[in-house]
């Protein structure tokens, strides 16, 4: 298998931009009309998610051992869409047809053989992971909304009770679906550590063009049911080898997984000093500060600092959360969560200030992940 040829050919195809996913989905739905119902009614946000991920992963099949955990998670996660082993050949066929279309004369029998071989390897990893997962867990869990509180304009805190035991770790997230927006799944972080009553808290911000976030903030009601995919992500969890005090920097609803970590420390220990800096554009967006201040009052090791960046009338700390946080950095591990823009800017600022890369924990909330908050 000529892995360099795979990379080069994918680079050429990707130059065609949006035309690639448009052609891919046209071929996929034309040849396999039954799979159309697995995708959202509106494909605007779907666009190049599937074909882009496939192209990048398959063309880098020479490093497959590095992406095996990602592929396994992808395979497990796609169970919620109703994907079975029988669907993978259809996707592979559409991918090869797309490559042939955009490569033209550069598409040779040898290249076709290599792409087929690489795709089959990737697909097999995903299928095997899905099959193993089906033995121990459902494609999704159901969670009944037991409270829905609008904290400020465009931000809601939702508590829901899962129908049965749901394994997750503080700092993880899961894809969420809601009947008002069928077949639309977006990732949200849990804002709590696991509880005996099997409830979870979600902090949801309504974003421009976010069809699910808008429905959850404005339309969701007590008694309605959410679908919840399996918990994913390790980058914001608290592993045993992270010892000592912590510095946490939250932007907006990025507070959710950091609050879950604070709960974990409160419940399980070991006791350590935690400085949590909560950033917001204005004071109204400090939607959960009252709850965090209460936790700080109950736990002397927790210090909560609200910071507002765009409110000239705010009497507390003003500026960017990372700048305020750095004033208290004493060599601790740093956890960062917020929008993609906030996370990138904050991590860059931390690195510039001399915080070692291995001590910075953050999640990359990219558009490929389909996150709305």
Tab-separated table of C-alpha atoms in Angstrom:
chain	number	residue	atom	x	y	z
A	1	UNK	CA	0.000	0.000	0.000
A	2	UNK	CA	1.453	3.346	-1.086
A	3	UNK	CA	0.493	5.579	1.851
A	4	UNK	CA	2.143	8.637	0.314
A	5	UNK	CA	-0.060	8.224	-2.761
A	6	UNK	CA	-3.097	8.143	-0.461
A	7	UNK	CA	-2.043	11.394	1.196
A	8	UNK	CA	-1.240	13.112	-2.082
A	9	UNK	CA	-4.499	12.087	-3.717
A	10	UNK	CA	-6.569	13.248	-0.751
A	11	UNK	CA	-4.738	16.570	-0.782
A	12	UNK	CA	-5.696	17.027	-4.425
A	13	UNK	CA	-9.329	16.106	-3.824
A	14	UNK	CA	-9.683	18.394	-0.802
A	15	UNK	CA	-8.794	21.380	-2.994
A	16	UNK	CA	-12.297	21.169	-4.453
A	17	UNK	CA	-13.757	22.293	-1.123
A	18	UNK	CA	-17.527	22.016	-0.613
A	19	UNK	CA	-17.995	20.277	-3.943
A	20	UNK	CA	-16.475	17.113	-2.453
A	21	UNK	CA	-19.078	16.476	0.289
A	22	UNK	CA	-21.879	17.583	-2.044
A	23	UNK	CA	-20.864	14.965	-4.581
A	24	UNK	CA	-20.233	12.328	-1.899
A	25	UNK	CA	-23.679	12.663	-0.338
A	26	UNK	CA	-25.380	12.819	-3.726
A	27	UNK	CA	-23.787	9.505	-4.680
A	28	UNK	CA	-24.427	7.947	-1.252
A	29	UNK	CA	-28.138	8.855	-1.207
A	30	UNK	CA	-28.664	8.023	-4.878
A	31	UNK	CA	-27.158	4.568	-4.550
A	32	UNK	CA	-28.517	3.911	-1.047
A	33	UNK	CA	-31.717	5.946	-0.507
A	34	UNK	CA	-32.468	4.063	2.711
A	35	UNK	CA	-29.555	5.723	4.527
A	36	UNK	CA	-30.957	9.241	3.992
A	37	UNK	CA	-33.134	8.919	7.100
A	38	UNK	CA	-30.012	8.517	9.244
A	39	UNK	CA	-29.012	12.112	8.535
A	40	UNK	CA	-30.612	15.401	9.650
A	41	UNK	CA	-33.312	16.925	7.475
A	42	UNK	CA	-30.996	19.898	6.945
A	43	UNK	CA	-27.519	18.914	5.814
A	44	UNK	CA	-26.122	22.442	6.268
A	45	UNK	CA	-24.070	21.570	9.361
A	46	UNK	CA	-23.343	18.010	8.289
A	47	UNK	CA	-21.531	19.051	5.109
A	48	UNK	CA	-18.015	17.652	5.153
A	49	UNK	CA	-18.034	16.016	8.602
A	50	UNK	CA	-18.212	12.418	7.444
A	51	UNK	CA	-16.317	12.633	4.169
A	52	UNK	CA	-13.687	14.952	5.658
A	53	UNK	CA	-13.033	12.630	8.572
A	54	UNK	CA	-12.927	9.604	6.288
A	55	UNK	CA	-10.473	11.244	3.914
A	56	UNK	CA	-8.107	12.365	6.655
A	57	UNK	CA	-8.151	9.070	8.541
A	58	UNK	CA	-7.943	6.731	5.560
A	59	UNK	CA	-5.188	8.725	3.857
A	60	UNK	CA	-3.160	8.471	7.076
A	61	UNK	CA	-3.681	4.753	7.462
A	62	UNK	CA	0.080	4.278	7.928
A	63	UNK	CA	-0.428	5.792	11.398
A	64	UNK	CA	-3.555	3.774	12.092
A	65	UNK	CA	-2.277	2.667	15.513
A	66	UNK	CA	-2.370	6.320	16.598
A	67	UNK	CA	-6.002	6.759	15.584
A	68	UNK	CA	-7.344	3.366	16.649
A	69	UNK	CA	-8.870	4.769	19.893
A	70	UNK	CA	-10.546	7.519	17.847
A	71	UNK	CA	-11.862	5.019	15.292
A	72	UNK	CA	-13.136	2.714	18.019
A	73	UNK	CA	-14.991	5.577	19.674
A	74	UNK	CA	-16.368	6.635	16.291
A	75	UNK	CA	-17.624	3.119	15.678
A	76	UNK	CA	-19.262	2.912	19.096
A	77	UNK	CA	-20.774	6.376	18.769
A	78	UNK	CA	-22.310	5.722	15.346
A	79	UNK	CA	-24.546	3.055	16.841
A	80	UNK	CA	-26.877	5.846	17.912
A	81	UNK	CA	-27.566	6.622	14.241
A	82	UNK	CA	-28.607	3.027	13.595
A	83	UNK	CA	-25.401	2.279	11.682
A	84	UNK	CA	-24.632	-1.423	11.290
A	85	UNK	CA	-21.857	-3.356	9.577
A	86	UNK	CA	-23.955	-3.518	6.401
A	87	UNK	CA	-23.761	0.252	5.922
A	88	UNK	CA	-19.967	0.507	5.744
A	89	UNK	CA	-19.626	-0.895	2.192
A	90	UNK	CA	-22.099	1.731	0.935
A	91	UNK	CA	-20.064	4.547	2.469
A	92	UNK	CA	-16.854	3.086	1.057
A	93	UNK	CA	-18.390	2.808	-2.395
A	94	UNK	CA	-19.501	6.457	-2.300
A	95	UNK	CA	-16.063	7.548	-1.090
A	96	UNK	CA	-14.287	5.717	-3.920
A	97	UNK	CA	-16.712	7.137	-6.491
A	98	UNK	CA	-16.050	10.628	-5.143
A	99	UNK	CA	-12.293	10.170	-5.336
A	100	UNK	CA	-12.549	8.882	-8.890
A	101	UNK	CA	-14.693	11.837	-9.923
A	102	UNK	CA	-12.357	14.521	-8.573
A	103	UNK	CA	-9.063	12.834	-9.445
A	104	UNK	CA	-9.982	12.137	-13.054
A	105	UNK	CA	-7.029	10.665	-14.963
A	106	UNK	CA	-5.017	10.444	-11.743
A	107	UNK	CA	-7.387	7.725	-10.486
A	108	UNK	CA	-5.599	4.491	-11.379
A	109	UNK	CA	-6.376	0.838	-10.623
A	110	UNK	CA	-3.439	0.767	-8.203
A	111	UNK	CA	-4.666	3.850	-6.338
A	112	UNK	CA	-8.198	2.452	-6.242
A	113	UNK	CA	-6.844	-0.783	-4.745
A	114	UNK	CA	-4.885	1.106	-2.070
A	115	UNK	CA	-7.852	3.278	-1.102
A	116	UNK	CA	-10.115	0.235	-0.911
A	117	UNK	CA	-7.628	-1.606	1.273
A	118	UNK	CA	-7.153	1.389	3.578
A	119	UNK	CA	-10.879	2.061	3.923
A	120	UNK	CA	-11.614	-1.577	4.705
A	121	UNK	CA	-9.008	-1.504	7.477
A	122	UNK	CA	-10.561	1.601	9.025
A	123	UNK	CA	-14.096	0.241	8.662
A	124	UNK	CA	-13.158	-3.062	10.304
A	125	UNK	CA	-11.787	-1.288	13.374
A	126	UNK	CA	-15.050	0.670	13.683
A	127	UNK	CA	-17.265	-2.374	13.127
A	128	UNK	CA	-15.380	-4.455	15.699
A	129	UNK	CA	-15.661	-1.681	18.292
A	130	UNK	CA	-19.385	-1.276	17.633
A	131	UNK	CA	-19.957	-5.008	17.974
A	132	UNK	CA	-18.099	-5.150	21.284
A	133	UNK	CA	-19.984	-2.117	22.576
A	134	UNK	CA	-23.357	-3.652	21.668
A	135	UNK	CA	-22.669	-6.470	24.135
A	136	UNK	CA	-22.487	-4.161	27.143
A	137	UNK	CA	-24.377	-0.932	26.394
A	138	UNK	CA	-27.324	0.419	24.382
A	139	UNK	CA	-26.937	2.733	21.364
A	140	UNK	CA	-28.209	5.565	23.570
A	141	UNK	CA	-29.799	6.223	26.948
A	142	UNK	CA	-33.012	8.131	27.600
A	143	UNK	CA	-33.104	10.969	30.112
A	144	UNK	CA	-36.317	12.591	31.350
A	145	UNK	CA	-36.044	16.328	31.964
A	146	UNK	CA	-36.954	16.976	35.603
A	147	UNK	CA	-36.066	20.679	35.685
A	148	UNK	CA	-35.398	23.406	33.126
A	149	UNK	CA	-34.195	26.768	34.353
A	150	UNK	CA	-33.477	29.765	32.146
A	151	UNK	CA	-30.638	31.488	33.996
A	152	UNK	CA	-30.243	34.429	31.631
A	153	UNK	CA	-31.091	35.305	28.053
A	154	UNK	CA	-30.007	32.377	25.888
A	155	UNK	CA	-28.622	30.134	28.665
A	156	UNK	CA	-30.491	27.292	30.372
A	157	UNK	CA	-29.526	24.739	33.002
A	158	UNK	CA	-31.256	21.392	32.465
A	159	UNK	CA	-31.397	18.494	34.881
A	160	UNK	CA	-32.451	15.111	33.525
A	161	UNK	CA	-32.743	11.623	35.006
A	162	UNK	CA	-31.352	8.738	32.950
A	163	UNK	CA	-33.463	5.625	32.561
A	164	UNK	CA	-30.739	3.343	33.922
A	165	UNK	CA	-27.121	3.261	35.016
A	166	UNK	CA	-24.919	5.523	32.922
A	167	UNK	CA	-21.125	5.298	33.264
A	168	UNK	CA	-19.173	8.547	32.910
A	169	UNK	CA	-16.326	10.475	34.497
A	170	UNK	CA	-16.331	14.141	35.511
A	171	UNK	CA	-14.974	16.177	32.620
A	172	UNK	CA	-16.515	13.988	29.927
A	173	UNK	CA	-19.216	14.928	27.434
A	174	UNK	CA	-21.862	13.117	25.413
A	175	UNK	CA	-23.878	13.680	22.274
A	176	UNK	CA	-27.444	14.769	22.988
A	177	UNK	CA	-30.557	14.551	20.821
A	178	UNK	CA	-34.038	15.991	21.372
A	179	UNK	CA	-37.290	14.989	19.670
A	180	UNK	CA	-38.008	18.554	18.542
A	181	UNK	CA	-34.916	18.291	16.308
A	182	UNK	CA	-34.865	14.641	15.174
A	183	UNK	CA	-31.580	13.092	14.034
A	184	UNK	CA	-29.608	16.130	15.196
A	185	UNK	CA	-26.933	15.270	17.780
A	186	UNK	CA	-24.620	17.751	19.495
A	187	UNK	CA	-22.040	17.322	22.233
A	188	UNK	CA	-22.548	18.766	25.713
A	189	UNK	CA	-20.392	18.338	28.801
A	190	UNK	CA	-21.874	17.099	32.048
A	191	UNK	CA	-21.876	19.742	34.790
A	192	UNK	CA	-21.814	17.247	37.642
A	193	UNK	CA	-19.991	14.251	39.010
A	194	UNK	CA	-21.936	10.938	38.887
A	195	UNK	CA	-24.843	10.823	41.354
A	196	UNK	CA	-26.703	7.980	42.996
A	197	UNK	CA	-30.014	9.277	41.633
A	198	UNK	CA	-28.690	8.956	38.056
A	199	UNK	CA	-29.306	12.618	37.187
A	200	UNK	CA	-27.149	14.773	34.947
A	201	UNK	CA	-26.909	18.553	34.557
A	202	UNK	CA	-26.418	20.267	31.212
A	203	UNK	CA	-25.494	23.922	30.697
A	204	UNK	CA	-26.833	24.993	27.303
A	205	UNK	CA	-26.087	28.258	25.519
A	206	UNK	CA	-28.187	29.206	22.505
A	207	UNK	CA	-25.847	29.930	19.595
A	208	UNK	CA	-26.467	31.457	16.177
A	209	UNK	CA	-27.602	28.764	13.784
A	210	UNK	CA	-27.659	26.162	16.551
A	211	UNK	CA	-30.876	24.285	15.864
A	212	UNK	CA	-30.514	21.964	18.852
A	213	UNK	CA	-29.265	24.528	21.367
A	214	UNK	CA	-32.147	26.849	20.450
A	215	UNK	CA	-34.664	24.054	20.914
A	216	UNK	CA	-33.181	23.019	24.271
A	217	UNK	CA	-33.076	26.561	25.644
A	218	UNK	CA	-36.406	27.814	24.300
A	219	UNK	CA	-38.509	24.716	23.749
A	220	UNK	CA	-37.516	21.920	26.131
A	221	UNK	CA	-39.930	21.280	28.996
A	222	UNK	CA	-40.104	19.169	32.122
A	223	UNK	CA	-41.244	15.633	31.376
A	224	UNK	CA	-39.765	15.534	27.888
A	225	UNK	CA	-37.073	13.004	27.053
A	226	UNK	CA	-33.562	13.492	25.706
A	227	UNK	CA	-31.429	10.856	24.062
A	228	UNK	CA	-27.895	10.638	25.440
A	229	UNK	CA	-24.993	8.917	23.694
A	230	UNK	CA	-22.136	7.205	25.485
A	231	UNK	CA	-19.733	9.426	27.414
A	232	UNK	CA	-16.582	10.399	25.528
A	233	UNK	CA	-13.400	12.385	26.038
A	234	UNK	CA	-10.498	12.097	28.433
A	235	UNK	CA	-8.690	15.409	28.030
A	236	UNK	CA	-10.666	17.221	30.742
A	237	UNK	CA	-10.813	14.339	33.203
A	238	UNK	CA	-8.698	14.236	36.346
A	239	UNK	CA	-6.297	11.267	36.156
A	240	UNK	CA	-4.522	9.879	39.194
A	241	UNK	CA	-1.144	11.186	38.033
A	242	UNK	CA	-2.308	14.819	38.172
A	243	UNK	CA	-1.376	15.692	41.729
A	244	UNK	CA	-1.395	18.930	43.691
A	245	UNK	CA	-3.331	22.154	43.317
A	246	UNK	CA	-5.314	23.066	40.217
A	247	UNK	CA	-6.055	26.225	38.258
A	248	UNK	CA	-9.249	26.172	36.188
A	249	UNK	CA	-10.299	28.703	33.560
A	250	UNK	CA	-13.890	28.620	32.295
A	251	UNK	CA	-15.461	30.652	29.519
A	252	UNK	CA	-19.259	30.806	29.379
A	253	UNK	CA	-20.897	27.381	29.536
A	254	UNK	CA	-17.407	25.875	29.460
A	255	UNK	CA	-17.899	26.024	33.218
A	256	UNK	CA	-19.885	22.766	33.041
A	257	UNK	CA	-17.092	20.136	33.003
A	258	UNK	CA	-14.950	22.165	35.402
A	259	UNK	CA	-17.821	22.273	37.890
A	260	UNK	CA	-18.012	18.490	37.536
A	261	UNK	CA	-14.319	18.235	38.441
A	262	UNK	CA	-14.846	20.441	41.496
A	263	UNK	CA	-17.665	18.124	42.597
A	264	UNK	CA	-15.400	15.118	42.085
A	265	UNK	CA	-12.741	16.626	44.338
A	266	UNK	CA	-15.372	17.519	46.941
A	267	UNK	CA	-16.806	13.976	46.925
A	268	UNK	CA	-13.696	11.869	46.472
A	269	UNK	CA	-10.671	13.991	47.373
A	270	UNK	CA	-7.849	14.298	47.838
A	271	UNK	CA	-8.327	17.807	49.130
A	272	UNK	CA	-6.303	20.264	47.088
A	273	UNK	CA	-6.514	23.973	46.446
A	274	UNK	CA	-8.581	24.784	43.374
A	275	UNK	CA	-8.653	28.268	41.879
A	276	UNK	CA	-11.554	28.531	39.448
A	277	UNK	CA	-11.687	31.636	37.249
A	278	UNK	CA	-15.032	32.079	35.485
A	279	UNK	CA	-14.978	34.387	32.480
A	280	UNK	CA	-17.989	36.044	30.856
A	281	UNK	CA	-18.648	38.959	28.533
A	282	UNK	CA	-21.011	40.626	31.009
A	283	UNK	CA	-22.327	40.040	34.505
A	284	UNK	CA	-25.573	38.500	33.228
A	285	UNK	CA	-23.590	35.635	31.715
A	286	UNK	CA	-22.205	34.634	35.110
A	287	UNK	CA	-25.221	32.356	35.124
A	288	UNK	CA	-23.964	29.815	37.699
A	289	UNK	CA	-21.804	32.023	39.909
A	290	UNK	CA	-24.246	31.859	42.829
A	291	UNK	CA	-23.991	28.055	42.917
A	292	UNK	CA	-20.205	28.148	42.627
A	293	UNK	CA	-19.911	30.779	45.363
A	294	UNK	CA	-21.988	28.542	47.614
A	295	UNK	CA	-19.627	25.635	46.939
A	296	UNK	CA	-16.661	27.869	47.748
A	297	UNK	CA	-18.270	28.842	51.046
A	298	UNK	CA	-18.675	25.161	51.925
A	299	UNK	CA	-15.160	24.142	50.864
A	300	UNK	CA	-12.255	26.337	52.021
A	301	UNK	CA	-9.936	24.804	49.410
A	302	UNK	CA	-12.052	26.255	46.563
A	303	UNK	CA	-11.519	29.827	45.388
A	304	UNK	CA	-13.951	31.122	42.741
A	305	UNK	CA	-13.110	34.305	40.845
A	306	UNK	CA	-15.611	35.823	38.367
A	307	UNK	CA	-14.169	37.975	35.570
A	308	UNK	CA	-16.101	40.105	33.066
A	309	UNK	CA	-14.547	41.323	29.823
A	310	UNK	CA	-17.101	43.615	28.136
A	311	UNK	CA	-19.130	45.309	30.892
A	312	UNK	CA	-17.785	48.745	31.914
A	313	UNK	CA	-20.250	48.916	34.814
A	314	UNK	CA	-19.131	45.643	36.423
A	315	UNK	CA	-17.513	46.332	39.809
A	316	UNK	CA	-15.529	43.127	40.107
A	317	UNK	CA	-12.568	41.793	38.120
A	318	UNK	CA	-12.573	43.063	34.560
A	319	UNK	CA	-10.558	41.733	31.654
A	320	UNK	CA	-9.910	38.290	30.235
A	321	UNK	CA	-10.128	35.241	32.467
A	322	UNK	CA	-6.697	33.932	31.446
A	323	UNK	CA	-4.953	37.157	32.458
A	324	UNK	CA	-6.552	37.094	35.884
A	325	UNK	CA	-5.818	33.369	36.227
A	326	UNK	CA	-2.137	33.794	35.422
A	327	UNK	CA	-1.773	36.147	38.366
A	328	UNK	CA	-2.394	33.113	40.558
A	329	UNK	CA	-0.423	30.493	38.636
A	330	UNK	CA	2.113	28.805	40.899
A	331	UNK	CA	3.046	25.798	38.786
A	332	UNK	CA	-0.354	24.055	38.988
A	333	UNK	CA	-1.928	21.987	36.253
A	334	UNK	CA	-4.347	24.195	34.321
A	335	UNK	CA	-7.754	23.099	33.010
A	336	UNK	CA	-9.358	25.221	30.264
A	337	UNK	CA	-12.854	24.964	28.814
A	338	UNK	CA	-14.925	27.285	26.649
A	339	UNK	CA	-15.614	28.020	23.017
A	340	UNK	CA	-13.047	26.973	20.426
A	341	UNK	CA	-11.917	30.580	20.091
A	342	UNK	CA	-11.611	31.045	23.865
A	343	UNK	CA	-9.758	27.753	24.352
A	344	UNK	CA	-7.237	28.458	21.606
A	345	UNK	CA	-6.565	31.997	22.796
A	346	UNK	CA	-6.261	30.908	26.420
A	347	UNK	CA	-3.921	28.015	25.687
A	348	UNK	CA	-1.755	30.297	23.553
A	349	UNK	CA	-1.573	32.853	26.354
A	350	UNK	CA	-0.673	30.150	28.896
A	351	UNK	CA	2.129	28.833	26.699
A	352	UNK	CA	3.469	32.355	26.182
A	353	UNK	CA	3.493	32.798	29.951
A	354	UNK	CA	5.623	29.701	30.399
A	355	UNK	CA	3.060	27.108	31.467
A	356	UNK	CA	4.407	23.714	30.278
A	357	UNK	CA	2.380	22.042	27.552
A	358	UNK	CA	1.983	18.851	29.593
A	359	UNK	CA	0.309	20.832	32.394
A	360	UNK	CA	-2.410	22.319	30.183
A	361	UNK	CA	-5.621	20.324	29.836
A	362	UNK	CA	-8.222	21.416	27.296
A	363	UNK	CA	-10.687	19.991	24.833
A	364	UNK	CA	-10.603	20.933	21.170
A	365	UNK	CA	-14.184	21.916	20.437
A	366	UNK	CA	-13.957	21.872	16.650
A	367	UNK	CA	-16.773	22.023	14.151
A	368	UNK	CA	-16.108	18.356	13.335
A	369	UNK	CA	-17.226	17.519	16.828
A	370	UNK	CA	-20.600	19.122	16.227
A	371	UNK	CA	-20.680	21.061	19.431
A	372	UNK	CA	-23.209	23.839	20.023
A	373	UNK	CA	-22.151	25.168	23.408
